[in-house]
PDB file of C-alpha atoms in Angstrom:
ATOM      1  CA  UNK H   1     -23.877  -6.861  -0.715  1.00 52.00           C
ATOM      2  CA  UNK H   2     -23.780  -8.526   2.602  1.00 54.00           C
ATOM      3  CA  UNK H   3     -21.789  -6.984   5.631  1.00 68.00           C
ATOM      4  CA  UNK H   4     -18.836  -9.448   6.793  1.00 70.00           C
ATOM      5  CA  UNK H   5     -20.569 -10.124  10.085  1.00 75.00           C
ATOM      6  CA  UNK H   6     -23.998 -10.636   8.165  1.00 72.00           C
ATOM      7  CA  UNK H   7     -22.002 -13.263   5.258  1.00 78.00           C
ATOM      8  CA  UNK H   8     -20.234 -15.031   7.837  1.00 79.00           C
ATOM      9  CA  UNK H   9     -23.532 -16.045   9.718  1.00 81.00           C
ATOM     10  CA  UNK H  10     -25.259 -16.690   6.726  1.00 84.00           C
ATOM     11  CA  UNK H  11     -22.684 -18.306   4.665  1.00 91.00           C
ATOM     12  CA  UNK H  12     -21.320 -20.288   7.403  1.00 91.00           C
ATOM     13  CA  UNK H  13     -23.431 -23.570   6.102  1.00 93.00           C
ATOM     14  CA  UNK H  14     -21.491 -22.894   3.061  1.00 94.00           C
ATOM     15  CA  UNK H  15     -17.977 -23.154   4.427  1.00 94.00           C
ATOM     16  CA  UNK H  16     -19.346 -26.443   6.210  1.00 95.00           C
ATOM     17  CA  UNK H  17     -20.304 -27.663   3.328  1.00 95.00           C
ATOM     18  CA  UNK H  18     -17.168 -27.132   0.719  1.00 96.00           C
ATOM     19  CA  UNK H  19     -14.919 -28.284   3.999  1.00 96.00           C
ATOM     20  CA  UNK H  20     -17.004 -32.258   3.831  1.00 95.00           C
ATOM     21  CA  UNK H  21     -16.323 -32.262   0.059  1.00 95.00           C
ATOM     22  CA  UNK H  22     -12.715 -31.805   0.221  1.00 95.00           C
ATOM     23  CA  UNK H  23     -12.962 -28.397  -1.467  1.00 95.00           C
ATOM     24  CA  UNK H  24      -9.895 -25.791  -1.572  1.00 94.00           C
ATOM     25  CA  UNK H  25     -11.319 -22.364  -1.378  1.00 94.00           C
ATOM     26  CA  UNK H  26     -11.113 -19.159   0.523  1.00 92.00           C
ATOM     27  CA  UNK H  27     -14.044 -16.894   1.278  1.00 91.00           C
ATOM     28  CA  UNK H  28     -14.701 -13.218   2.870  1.00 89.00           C
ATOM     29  CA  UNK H  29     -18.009 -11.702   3.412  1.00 87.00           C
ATOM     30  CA  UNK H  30     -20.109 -13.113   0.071  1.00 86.00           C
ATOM     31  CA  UNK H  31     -16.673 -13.143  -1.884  1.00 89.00           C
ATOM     32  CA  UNK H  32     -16.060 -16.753  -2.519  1.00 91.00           C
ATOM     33  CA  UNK H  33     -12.924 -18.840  -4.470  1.00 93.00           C
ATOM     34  CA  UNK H  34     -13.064 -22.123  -4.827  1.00 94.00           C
ATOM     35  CA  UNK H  35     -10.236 -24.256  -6.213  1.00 93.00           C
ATOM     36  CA  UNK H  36      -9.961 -27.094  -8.350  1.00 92.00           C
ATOM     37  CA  UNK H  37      -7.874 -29.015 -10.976  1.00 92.00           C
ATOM     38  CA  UNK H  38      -9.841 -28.914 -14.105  1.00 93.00           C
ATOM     39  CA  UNK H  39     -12.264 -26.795 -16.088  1.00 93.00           C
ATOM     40  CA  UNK H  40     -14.550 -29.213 -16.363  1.00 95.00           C
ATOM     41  CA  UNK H  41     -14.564 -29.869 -12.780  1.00 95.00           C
ATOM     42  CA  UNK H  42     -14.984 -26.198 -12.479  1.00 95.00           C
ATOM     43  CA  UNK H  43     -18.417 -25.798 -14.529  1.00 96.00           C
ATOM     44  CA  UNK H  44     -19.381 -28.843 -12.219  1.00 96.00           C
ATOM     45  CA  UNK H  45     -18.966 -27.422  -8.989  1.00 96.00           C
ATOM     46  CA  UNK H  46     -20.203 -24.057  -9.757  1.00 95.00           C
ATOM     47  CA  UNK H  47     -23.346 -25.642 -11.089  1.00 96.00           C
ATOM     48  CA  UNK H  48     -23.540 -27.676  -7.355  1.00 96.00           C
ATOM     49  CA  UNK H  49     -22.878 -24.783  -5.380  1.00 95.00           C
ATOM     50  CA  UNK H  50     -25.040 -22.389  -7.030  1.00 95.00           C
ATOM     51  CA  UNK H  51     -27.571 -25.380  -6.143  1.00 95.00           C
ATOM     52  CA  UNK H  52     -26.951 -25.542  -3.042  1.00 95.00           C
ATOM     53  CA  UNK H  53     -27.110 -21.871  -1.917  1.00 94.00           C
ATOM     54  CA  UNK H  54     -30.280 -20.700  -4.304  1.00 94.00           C
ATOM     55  CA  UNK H  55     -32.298 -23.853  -2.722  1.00 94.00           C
ATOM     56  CA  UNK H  56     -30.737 -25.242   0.387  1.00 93.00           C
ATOM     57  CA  UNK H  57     -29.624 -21.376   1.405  1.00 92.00           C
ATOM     58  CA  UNK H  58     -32.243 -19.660  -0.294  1.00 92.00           C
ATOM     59  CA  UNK H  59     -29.740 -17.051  -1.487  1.00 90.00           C
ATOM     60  CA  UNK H  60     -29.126 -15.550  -4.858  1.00 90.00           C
ATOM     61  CA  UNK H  61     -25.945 -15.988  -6.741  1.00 90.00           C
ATOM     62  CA  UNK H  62     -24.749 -12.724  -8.851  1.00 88.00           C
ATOM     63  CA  UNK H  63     -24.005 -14.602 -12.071  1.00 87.00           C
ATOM     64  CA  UNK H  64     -22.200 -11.537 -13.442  1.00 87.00           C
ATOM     65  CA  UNK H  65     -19.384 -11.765 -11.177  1.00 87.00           C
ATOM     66  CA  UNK H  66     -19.508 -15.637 -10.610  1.00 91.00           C
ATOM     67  CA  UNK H  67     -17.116 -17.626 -13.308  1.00 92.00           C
ATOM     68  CA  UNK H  68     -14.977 -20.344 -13.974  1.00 94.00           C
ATOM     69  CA  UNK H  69     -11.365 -19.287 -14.930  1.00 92.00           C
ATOM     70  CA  UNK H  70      -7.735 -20.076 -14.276  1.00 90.00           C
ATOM     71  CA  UNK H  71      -7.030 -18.007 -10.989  1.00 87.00           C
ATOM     72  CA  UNK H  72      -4.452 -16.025 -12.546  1.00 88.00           C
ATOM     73  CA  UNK H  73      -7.373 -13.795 -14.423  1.00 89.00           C
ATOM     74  CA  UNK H  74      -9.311 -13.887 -11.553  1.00 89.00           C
ATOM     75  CA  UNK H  75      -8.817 -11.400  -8.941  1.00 89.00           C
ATOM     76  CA  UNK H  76      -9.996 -11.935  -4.757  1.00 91.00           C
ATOM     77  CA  UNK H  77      -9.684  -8.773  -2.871  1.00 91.00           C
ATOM     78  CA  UNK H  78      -7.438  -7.369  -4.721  1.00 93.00           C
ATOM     79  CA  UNK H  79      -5.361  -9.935  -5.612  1.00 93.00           C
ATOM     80  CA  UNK H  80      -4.779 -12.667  -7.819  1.00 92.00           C
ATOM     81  CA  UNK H  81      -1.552 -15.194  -9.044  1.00 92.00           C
ATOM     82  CA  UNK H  82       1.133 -15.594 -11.182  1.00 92.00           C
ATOM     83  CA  UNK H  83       0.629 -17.904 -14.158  1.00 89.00           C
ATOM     84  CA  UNK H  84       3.865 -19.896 -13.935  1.00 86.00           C
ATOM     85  CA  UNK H  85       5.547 -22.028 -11.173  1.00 85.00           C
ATOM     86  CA  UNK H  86       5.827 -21.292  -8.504  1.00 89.00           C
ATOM     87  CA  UNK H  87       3.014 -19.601  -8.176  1.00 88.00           C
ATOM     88  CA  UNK H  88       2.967 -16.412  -6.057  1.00 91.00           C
ATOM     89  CA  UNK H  89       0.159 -13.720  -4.646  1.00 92.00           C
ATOM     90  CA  UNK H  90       0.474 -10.774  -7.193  1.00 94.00           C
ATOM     91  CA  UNK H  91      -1.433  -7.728  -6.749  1.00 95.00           C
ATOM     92  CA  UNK H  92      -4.190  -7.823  -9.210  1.00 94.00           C
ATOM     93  CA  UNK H  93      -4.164  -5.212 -12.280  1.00 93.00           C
ATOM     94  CA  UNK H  94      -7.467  -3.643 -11.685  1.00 94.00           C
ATOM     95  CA  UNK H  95      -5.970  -2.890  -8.297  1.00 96.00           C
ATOM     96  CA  UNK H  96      -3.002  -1.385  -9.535  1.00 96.00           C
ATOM     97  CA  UNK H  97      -4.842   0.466 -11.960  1.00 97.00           C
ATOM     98  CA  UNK H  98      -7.221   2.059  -9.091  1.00 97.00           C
ATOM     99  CA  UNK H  99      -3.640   2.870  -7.442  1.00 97.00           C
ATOM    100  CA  UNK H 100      -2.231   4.685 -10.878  1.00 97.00           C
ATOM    101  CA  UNK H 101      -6.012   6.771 -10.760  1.00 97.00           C
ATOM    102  CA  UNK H 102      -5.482   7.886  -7.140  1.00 96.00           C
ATOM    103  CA  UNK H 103      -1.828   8.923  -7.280  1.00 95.00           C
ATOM    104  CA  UNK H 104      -2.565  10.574 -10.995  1.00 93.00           C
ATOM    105  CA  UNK H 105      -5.620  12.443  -9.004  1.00 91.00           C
ATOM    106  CA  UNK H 106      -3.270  13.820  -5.752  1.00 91.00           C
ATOM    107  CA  UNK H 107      -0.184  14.464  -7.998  1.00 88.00           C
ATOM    108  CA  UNK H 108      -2.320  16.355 -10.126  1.00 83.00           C
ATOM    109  CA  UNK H 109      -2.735  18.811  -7.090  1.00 66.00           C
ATOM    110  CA  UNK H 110       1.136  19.848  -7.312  1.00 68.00           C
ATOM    111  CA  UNK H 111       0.172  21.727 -10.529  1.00 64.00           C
ATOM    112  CA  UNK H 112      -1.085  24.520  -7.933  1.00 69.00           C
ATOM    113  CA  UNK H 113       0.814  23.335  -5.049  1.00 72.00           C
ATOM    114  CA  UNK H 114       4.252  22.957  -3.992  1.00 75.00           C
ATOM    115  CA  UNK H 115       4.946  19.153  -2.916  1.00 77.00           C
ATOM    116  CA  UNK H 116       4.858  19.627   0.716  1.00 77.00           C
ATOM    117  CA  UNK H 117       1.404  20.960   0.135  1.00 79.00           C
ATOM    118  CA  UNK H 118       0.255  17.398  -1.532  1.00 85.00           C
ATOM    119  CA  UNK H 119       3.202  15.257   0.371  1.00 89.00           C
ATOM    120  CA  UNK H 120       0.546  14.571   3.394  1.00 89.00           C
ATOM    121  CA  UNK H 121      -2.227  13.191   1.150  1.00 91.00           C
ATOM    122  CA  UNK H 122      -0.060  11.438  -0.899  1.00 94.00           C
ATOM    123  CA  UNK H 123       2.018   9.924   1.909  1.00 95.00           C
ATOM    124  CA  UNK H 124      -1.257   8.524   3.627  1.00 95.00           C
ATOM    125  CA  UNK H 125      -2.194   7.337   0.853  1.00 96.00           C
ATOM    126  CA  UNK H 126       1.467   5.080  -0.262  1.00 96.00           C
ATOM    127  CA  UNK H 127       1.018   4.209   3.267  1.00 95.00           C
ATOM    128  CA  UNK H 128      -2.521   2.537   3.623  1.00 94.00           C
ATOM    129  CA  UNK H 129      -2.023   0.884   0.606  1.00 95.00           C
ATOM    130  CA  UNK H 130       1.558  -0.432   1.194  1.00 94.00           C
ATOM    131  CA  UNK H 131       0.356  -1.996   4.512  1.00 92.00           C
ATOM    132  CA  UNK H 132      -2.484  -3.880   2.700  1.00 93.00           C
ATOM    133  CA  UNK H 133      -0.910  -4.834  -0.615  1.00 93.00           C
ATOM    134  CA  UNK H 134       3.189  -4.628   0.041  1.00 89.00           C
ATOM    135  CA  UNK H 135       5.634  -7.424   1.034  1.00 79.00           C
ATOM    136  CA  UNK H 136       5.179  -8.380   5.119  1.00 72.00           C
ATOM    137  CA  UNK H 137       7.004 -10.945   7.181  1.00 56.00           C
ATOM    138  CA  UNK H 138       4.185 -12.184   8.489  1.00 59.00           C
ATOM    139  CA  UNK H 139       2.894 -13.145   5.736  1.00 64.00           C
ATOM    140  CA  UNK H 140      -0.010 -12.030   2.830  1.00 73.00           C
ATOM    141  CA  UNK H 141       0.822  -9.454   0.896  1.00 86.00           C
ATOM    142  CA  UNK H 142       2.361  -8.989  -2.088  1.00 91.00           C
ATOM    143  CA  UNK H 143       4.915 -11.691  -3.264  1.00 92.00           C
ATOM    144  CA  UNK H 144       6.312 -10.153  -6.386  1.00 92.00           C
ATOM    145  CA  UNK H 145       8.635  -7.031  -4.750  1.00 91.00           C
ATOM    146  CA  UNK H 146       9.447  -5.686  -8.369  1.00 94.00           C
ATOM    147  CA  UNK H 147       6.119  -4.707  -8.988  1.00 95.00           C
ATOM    148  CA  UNK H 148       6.083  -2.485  -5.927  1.00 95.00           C
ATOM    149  CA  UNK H 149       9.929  -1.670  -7.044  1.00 95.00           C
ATOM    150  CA  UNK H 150       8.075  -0.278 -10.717  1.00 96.00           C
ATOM    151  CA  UNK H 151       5.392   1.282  -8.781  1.00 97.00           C
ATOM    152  CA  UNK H 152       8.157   3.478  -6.733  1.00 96.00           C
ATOM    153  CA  UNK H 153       9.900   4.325  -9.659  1.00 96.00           C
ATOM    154  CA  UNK H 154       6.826   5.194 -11.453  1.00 97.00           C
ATOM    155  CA  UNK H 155       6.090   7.638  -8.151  1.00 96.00           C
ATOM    156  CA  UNK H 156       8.906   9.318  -8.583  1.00 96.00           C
ATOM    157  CA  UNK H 157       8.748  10.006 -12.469  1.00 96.00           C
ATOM    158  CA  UNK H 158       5.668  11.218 -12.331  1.00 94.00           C
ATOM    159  CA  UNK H 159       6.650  13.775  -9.306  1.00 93.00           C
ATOM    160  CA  UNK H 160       9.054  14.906 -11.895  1.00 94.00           C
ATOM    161  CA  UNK H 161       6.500  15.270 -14.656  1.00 94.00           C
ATOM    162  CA  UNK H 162       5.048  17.400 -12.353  1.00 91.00           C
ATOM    163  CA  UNK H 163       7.765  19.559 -11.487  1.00 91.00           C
ATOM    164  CA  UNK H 164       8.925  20.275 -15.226  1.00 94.00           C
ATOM    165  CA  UNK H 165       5.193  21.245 -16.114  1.00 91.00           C
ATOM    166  CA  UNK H 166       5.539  23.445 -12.589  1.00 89.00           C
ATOM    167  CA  UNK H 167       8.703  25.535 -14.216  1.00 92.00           C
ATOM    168  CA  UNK H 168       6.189  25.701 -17.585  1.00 90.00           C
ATOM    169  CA  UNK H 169       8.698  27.754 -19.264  1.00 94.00           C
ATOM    170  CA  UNK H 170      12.075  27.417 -20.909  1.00 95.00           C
ATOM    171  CA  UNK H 171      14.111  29.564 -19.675  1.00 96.00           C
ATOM    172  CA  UNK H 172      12.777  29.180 -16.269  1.00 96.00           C
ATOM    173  CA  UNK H 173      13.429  25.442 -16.846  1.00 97.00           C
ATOM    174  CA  UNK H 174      16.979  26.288 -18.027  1.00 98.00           C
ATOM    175  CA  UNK H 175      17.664  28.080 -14.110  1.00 97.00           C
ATOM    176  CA  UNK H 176      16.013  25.271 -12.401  1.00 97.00           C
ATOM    177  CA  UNK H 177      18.399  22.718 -13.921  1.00 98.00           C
ATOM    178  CA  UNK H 178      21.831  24.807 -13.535  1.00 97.00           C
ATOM    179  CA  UNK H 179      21.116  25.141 -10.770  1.00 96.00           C
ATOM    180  CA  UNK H 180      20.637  21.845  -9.701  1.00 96.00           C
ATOM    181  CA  UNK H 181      24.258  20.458 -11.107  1.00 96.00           C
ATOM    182  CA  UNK H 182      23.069  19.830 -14.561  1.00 97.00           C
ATOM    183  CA  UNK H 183      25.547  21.295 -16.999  1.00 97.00           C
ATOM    184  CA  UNK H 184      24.509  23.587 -19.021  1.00 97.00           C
ATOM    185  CA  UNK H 185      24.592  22.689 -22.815  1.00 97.00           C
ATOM    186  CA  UNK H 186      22.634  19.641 -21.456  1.00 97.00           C
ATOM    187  CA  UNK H 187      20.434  21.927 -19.212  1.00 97.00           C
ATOM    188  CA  UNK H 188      20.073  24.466 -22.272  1.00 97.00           C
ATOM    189  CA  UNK H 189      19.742  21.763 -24.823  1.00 97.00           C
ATOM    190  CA  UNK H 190      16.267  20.017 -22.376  1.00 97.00           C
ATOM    191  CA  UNK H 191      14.942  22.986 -21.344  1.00 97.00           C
ATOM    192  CA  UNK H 192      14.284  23.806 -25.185  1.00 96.00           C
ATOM    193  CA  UNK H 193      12.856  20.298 -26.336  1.00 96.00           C
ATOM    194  CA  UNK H 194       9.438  20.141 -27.669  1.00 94.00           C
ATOM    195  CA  UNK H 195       8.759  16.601 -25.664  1.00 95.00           C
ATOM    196  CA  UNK H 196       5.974  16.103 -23.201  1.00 95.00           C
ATOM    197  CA  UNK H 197       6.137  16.326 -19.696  1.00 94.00           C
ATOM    198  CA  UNK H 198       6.439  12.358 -19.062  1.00 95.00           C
ATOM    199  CA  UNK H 199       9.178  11.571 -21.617  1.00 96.00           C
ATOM    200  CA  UNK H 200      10.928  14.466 -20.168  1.00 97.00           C
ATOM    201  CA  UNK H 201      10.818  13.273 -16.679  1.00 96.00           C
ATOM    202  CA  UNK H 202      12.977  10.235 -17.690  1.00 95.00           C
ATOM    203  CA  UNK H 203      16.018  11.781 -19.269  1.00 96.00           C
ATOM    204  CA  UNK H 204      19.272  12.645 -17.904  1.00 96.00           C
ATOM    205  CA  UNK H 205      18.895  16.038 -17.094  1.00 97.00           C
ATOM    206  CA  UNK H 206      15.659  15.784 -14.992  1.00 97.00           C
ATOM    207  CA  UNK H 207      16.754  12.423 -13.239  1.00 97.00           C
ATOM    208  CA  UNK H 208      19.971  14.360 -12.106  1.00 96.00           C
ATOM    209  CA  UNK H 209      17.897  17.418 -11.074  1.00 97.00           C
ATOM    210  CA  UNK H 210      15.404  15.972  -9.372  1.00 96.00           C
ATOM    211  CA  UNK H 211      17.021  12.351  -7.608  1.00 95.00           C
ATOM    212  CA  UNK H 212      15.757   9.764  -5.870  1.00 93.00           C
ATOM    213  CA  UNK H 213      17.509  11.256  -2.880  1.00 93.00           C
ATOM    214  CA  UNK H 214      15.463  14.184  -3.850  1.00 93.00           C
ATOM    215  CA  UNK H 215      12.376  12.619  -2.743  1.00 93.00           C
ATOM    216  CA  UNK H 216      13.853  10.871   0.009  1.00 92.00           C
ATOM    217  CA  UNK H 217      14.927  14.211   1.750  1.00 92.00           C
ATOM    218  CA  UNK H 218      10.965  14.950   1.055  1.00 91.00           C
ATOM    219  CA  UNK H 219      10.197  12.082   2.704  1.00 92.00           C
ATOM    220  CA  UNK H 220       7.732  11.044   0.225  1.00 94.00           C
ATOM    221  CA  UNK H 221       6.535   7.136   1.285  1.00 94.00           C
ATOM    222  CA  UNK H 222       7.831   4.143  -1.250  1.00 94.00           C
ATOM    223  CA  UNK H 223       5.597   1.016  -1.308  1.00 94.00           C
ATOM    224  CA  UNK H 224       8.324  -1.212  -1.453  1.00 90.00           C
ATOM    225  CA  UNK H 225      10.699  -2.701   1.027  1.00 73.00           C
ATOM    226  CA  UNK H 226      13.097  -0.281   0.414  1.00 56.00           C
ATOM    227  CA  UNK H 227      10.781   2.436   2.029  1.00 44.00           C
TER     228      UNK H 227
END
């Protein structure tokens, strides 16, 4: 791959080009989208542009990664569109996939940690990636808040996956919710279900002991507005 500074010099005859045939696109480094109205006129232009920069540029075009396809189901660093009007920047679902895999990895920590120990990592983490993919006045971003809304609450359940695989016992899971303000029946009645951690962590009992406000005393990040 190209560095930026590198693309931008080389591809620069490119941009010239697509701008004196009228074309809609958007480009960084050797990432290129170009936008049209048709598939047909697709397959067209990618055939003249793959022309152009194998034997005018003298470049060669990764035809593994190079398509033509609606640009909902295509992603451009790290994002891609809504498929219904009006259409709006989404965050692209092998990007919120990565984001699942690197919260899963840091969370994972907590098994042997307390959550202050982890809340650094994690919180730089929710951080960098809110500023790049979450909702900003200025513009770019993320235009679909309740995806960053599911993400949070996602966070959060996880956090109390965690924390109920943390107490790893029952009756050790009974004191932690008493004595949190869950009553007890209810309190006696989850700590001695046979359920897994994560359909645990959304009942009753552990939303109550462990709250939103919870977290928010921890000052563990959101990546929505809200945060």
């Amino acid at each position: 791959m190209l560095s930026p500074i590198l693309s931008n010099l080389v591809l620069d005859e490119l941009d010239k080009e697509l701008e004196k045939r009228g074309h809609m696109f958007v480009r960084y480094a050797d990432d290129c989208n170009i936008y049209v109205h048709s598939e047909r006129a697709g397959q067209r232009v990618m055939a003249s542009v793959n022309e152009f920069i194998t034997k005018r540029l003298k470049l060669k075009v990764n035809e593994s990664k190079s398509a033509v396809a609606r640009p909902s189901s295509r992603k451009f660093l790290g994002f891609s569109f809504t498929t219904n009007r009006p259409y709006k920047r989404r965050i692209a679902p092998e990007s919120l996939e990565r984001f699942r895999r690197k919260v899963r990895e840091l969370t994972r920590r907590i098994l042997g940690q307390s959550i202050w120990q982890v809340r650094t990592s994690l919180n730089t983490y929710l951080r960098g990636w809110r500023g790049y993919f979450g909702e900003r006045n200025g513009g770019g971003g993320c235009q679909t808040p309740s995806v960053l809304e599911q993400l949070d609450q996602w966070i959060r359940r996880r956090l109390r996956s965690m924390a109920w695989k943390q107490w790893k016992y029952g009756r050790k899971r009974f004191a932690e919710l008493s004595k949190r303000g869950v009553e007890l029946d209810l309190a006696a009645r989850t700590a001695g279900s046979n359920r897994g951690p994560w359909r645990i962590s959304k009942c009753s009992a552990l939303t109550n002991a462990l709250p939103e406000s919870l977290w928010n005393r921890l000052g563990i990040e959101c990546v929505s507005v809200r945060g």
